[in-house]
Coordinates of C-alpha atoms in Angstrom, one line a residue:
X1 CA 8.3 25.3 16.5
X2 CA 8.9 21.8 15.2
X3 CA 10.4 20.9 11.8
X4 CA 8.8 18.2 9.9
X5 CA 10.7 15.7 7.7
X6 CA 9.3 13.8 4.8
X7 CA 10.3 11.0 2.6
X8 CA 9.0 10.1 -0.8
X9 CA 9.1 6.3 -0.7
X10 CA 8.1 3.7 1.8
X11 CA 11.7 2.5 1.9
X12 CA 13.0 6.0 2.7
X13 CA 10.3 6.5 5.4
X14 CA 10.8 3.1 6.9
X15 CA 14.6 3.8 7.2
X16 CA 13.8 7.3 8.7
X17 CA 11.7 5.6 11.4
X18 CA 14.5 3.0 12.0
X19 CA 16.9 5.8 12.4
X20 CA 14.8 7.4 15.2
X21 CA 13.5 10.3 13.3
X22 CA 9.8 9.6 14.3
X23 CA 6.9 7.4 13.8
X24 CA 4.7 6.6 10.7
X25 CA 1.5 4.7 9.4
X26 CA 2.3 2.3 6.6
X27 CA 0.4 -0.4 4.7
X28 CA 1.0 -3.9 6.0
X29 CA 2.6 -4.7 2.7
X30 CA 5.4 -2.4 3.5
X31 CA 6.3 -4.0 6.8
X32 CA 6.8 -7.7 5.9
X33 CA 9.4 -9.8 7.6
X34 CA 12.0 -8.9 5.1
X35 CA 11.7 -5.2 5.9
X36 CA 11.8 -5.5 9.6
X37 CA 14.8 -5.0 11.9
X38 CA 15.5 -4.8 15.6
X39 CA 15.1 -1.0 15.5
X40 CA 11.5 -1.1 14.3
X41 CA 8.4 -2.0 16.2
X42 CA 5.2 -2.7 14.3
X43 CA 1.9 -2.3 16.0
X44 CA -1.5 -3.3 14.6
X45 CA -4.4 -0.8 14.8
X46 CA -7.2 -1.6 17.3
X47 CA -10.7 -1.9 16.1
X48 CA -12.1 -0.2 14.3
X49 CA -9.3 -0.7 11.8
X50 CA -8.9 2.0 9.2
X51 CA -9.5 0.9 5.7
X52 CA -9.2 2.2 2.2
X53 CA -10.5 1.3 -1.3
X54 CA -8.4 1.6 -4.2
X55 CA -9.9 1.6 -7.8
X56 CA -8.8 1.0 -11.3
X57 CA -10.5 3.4 -13.6
X58 CA -10.3 4.1 -17.3
X59 CA -12.1 6.2 -19.9
X60 CA -14.7 4.8 -22.3
X61 CA -13.1 4.0 -25.5
X62 CA -9.7 3.2 -24.1
X63 CA -7.7 2.0 -27.1
X64 CA -6.1 -1.0 -25.3
X65 CA -8.8 -2.9 -23.2
X66 CA -6.5 -6.0 -23.0
X67 CA -4.2 -4.1 -20.8
X68 CA -6.9 -3.3 -18.2
X69 CA -7.6 -7.1 -17.9
X70 CA -3.9 -7.9 -17.4
X71 CA -3.8 -5.3 -14.6
X72 CA -7.0 -6.7 -13.1
X73 CA -5.6 -10.2 -13.1
X74 CA -2.2 -9.1 -11.6
X75 CA -4.0 -7.4 -8.7
X76 CA -6.1 -10.5 -8.1
X77 CA -2.9 -12.5 -7.9
X78 CA -1.4 -10.3 -5.2
X79 CA -1.1 -12.0 -1.7
X80 CA -1.9 -9.0 0.6
X81 CA -3.7 -9.6 3.7
X82 CA -7.3 -8.1 3.6
X83 CA -7.3 -7.6 -0.1
X84 CA -10.8 -8.1 -1.2
X85 CA -11.6 -7.4 -4.9
X86 CA -15.0 -5.9 -5.6
X87 CA -17.2 -6.3 -8.7
X88 CA -16.7 -3.9 -11.6
X89 CA -19.5 -1.4 -12.0
X90 CA -20.4 0.4 -15.3

């Protein structure tokens, strides 16, 4: 009977792993050089590499459409490896 531990933030989970409490899967943005230390080993996935799609959605008639544009532009400016914006669909 094993007991599972969980954390609620990437920083907490990364620290738990560094402390020897297990292993985890994290996005590459959570393991940049500023987050690494000698107690962590980062391995890349072998092919086929898992992927995910994250979407920005809002309801028709949203009262502040300019906010959506600001968020879209902020995401486009992110420097995350493999980030590929897709076209909006109606």
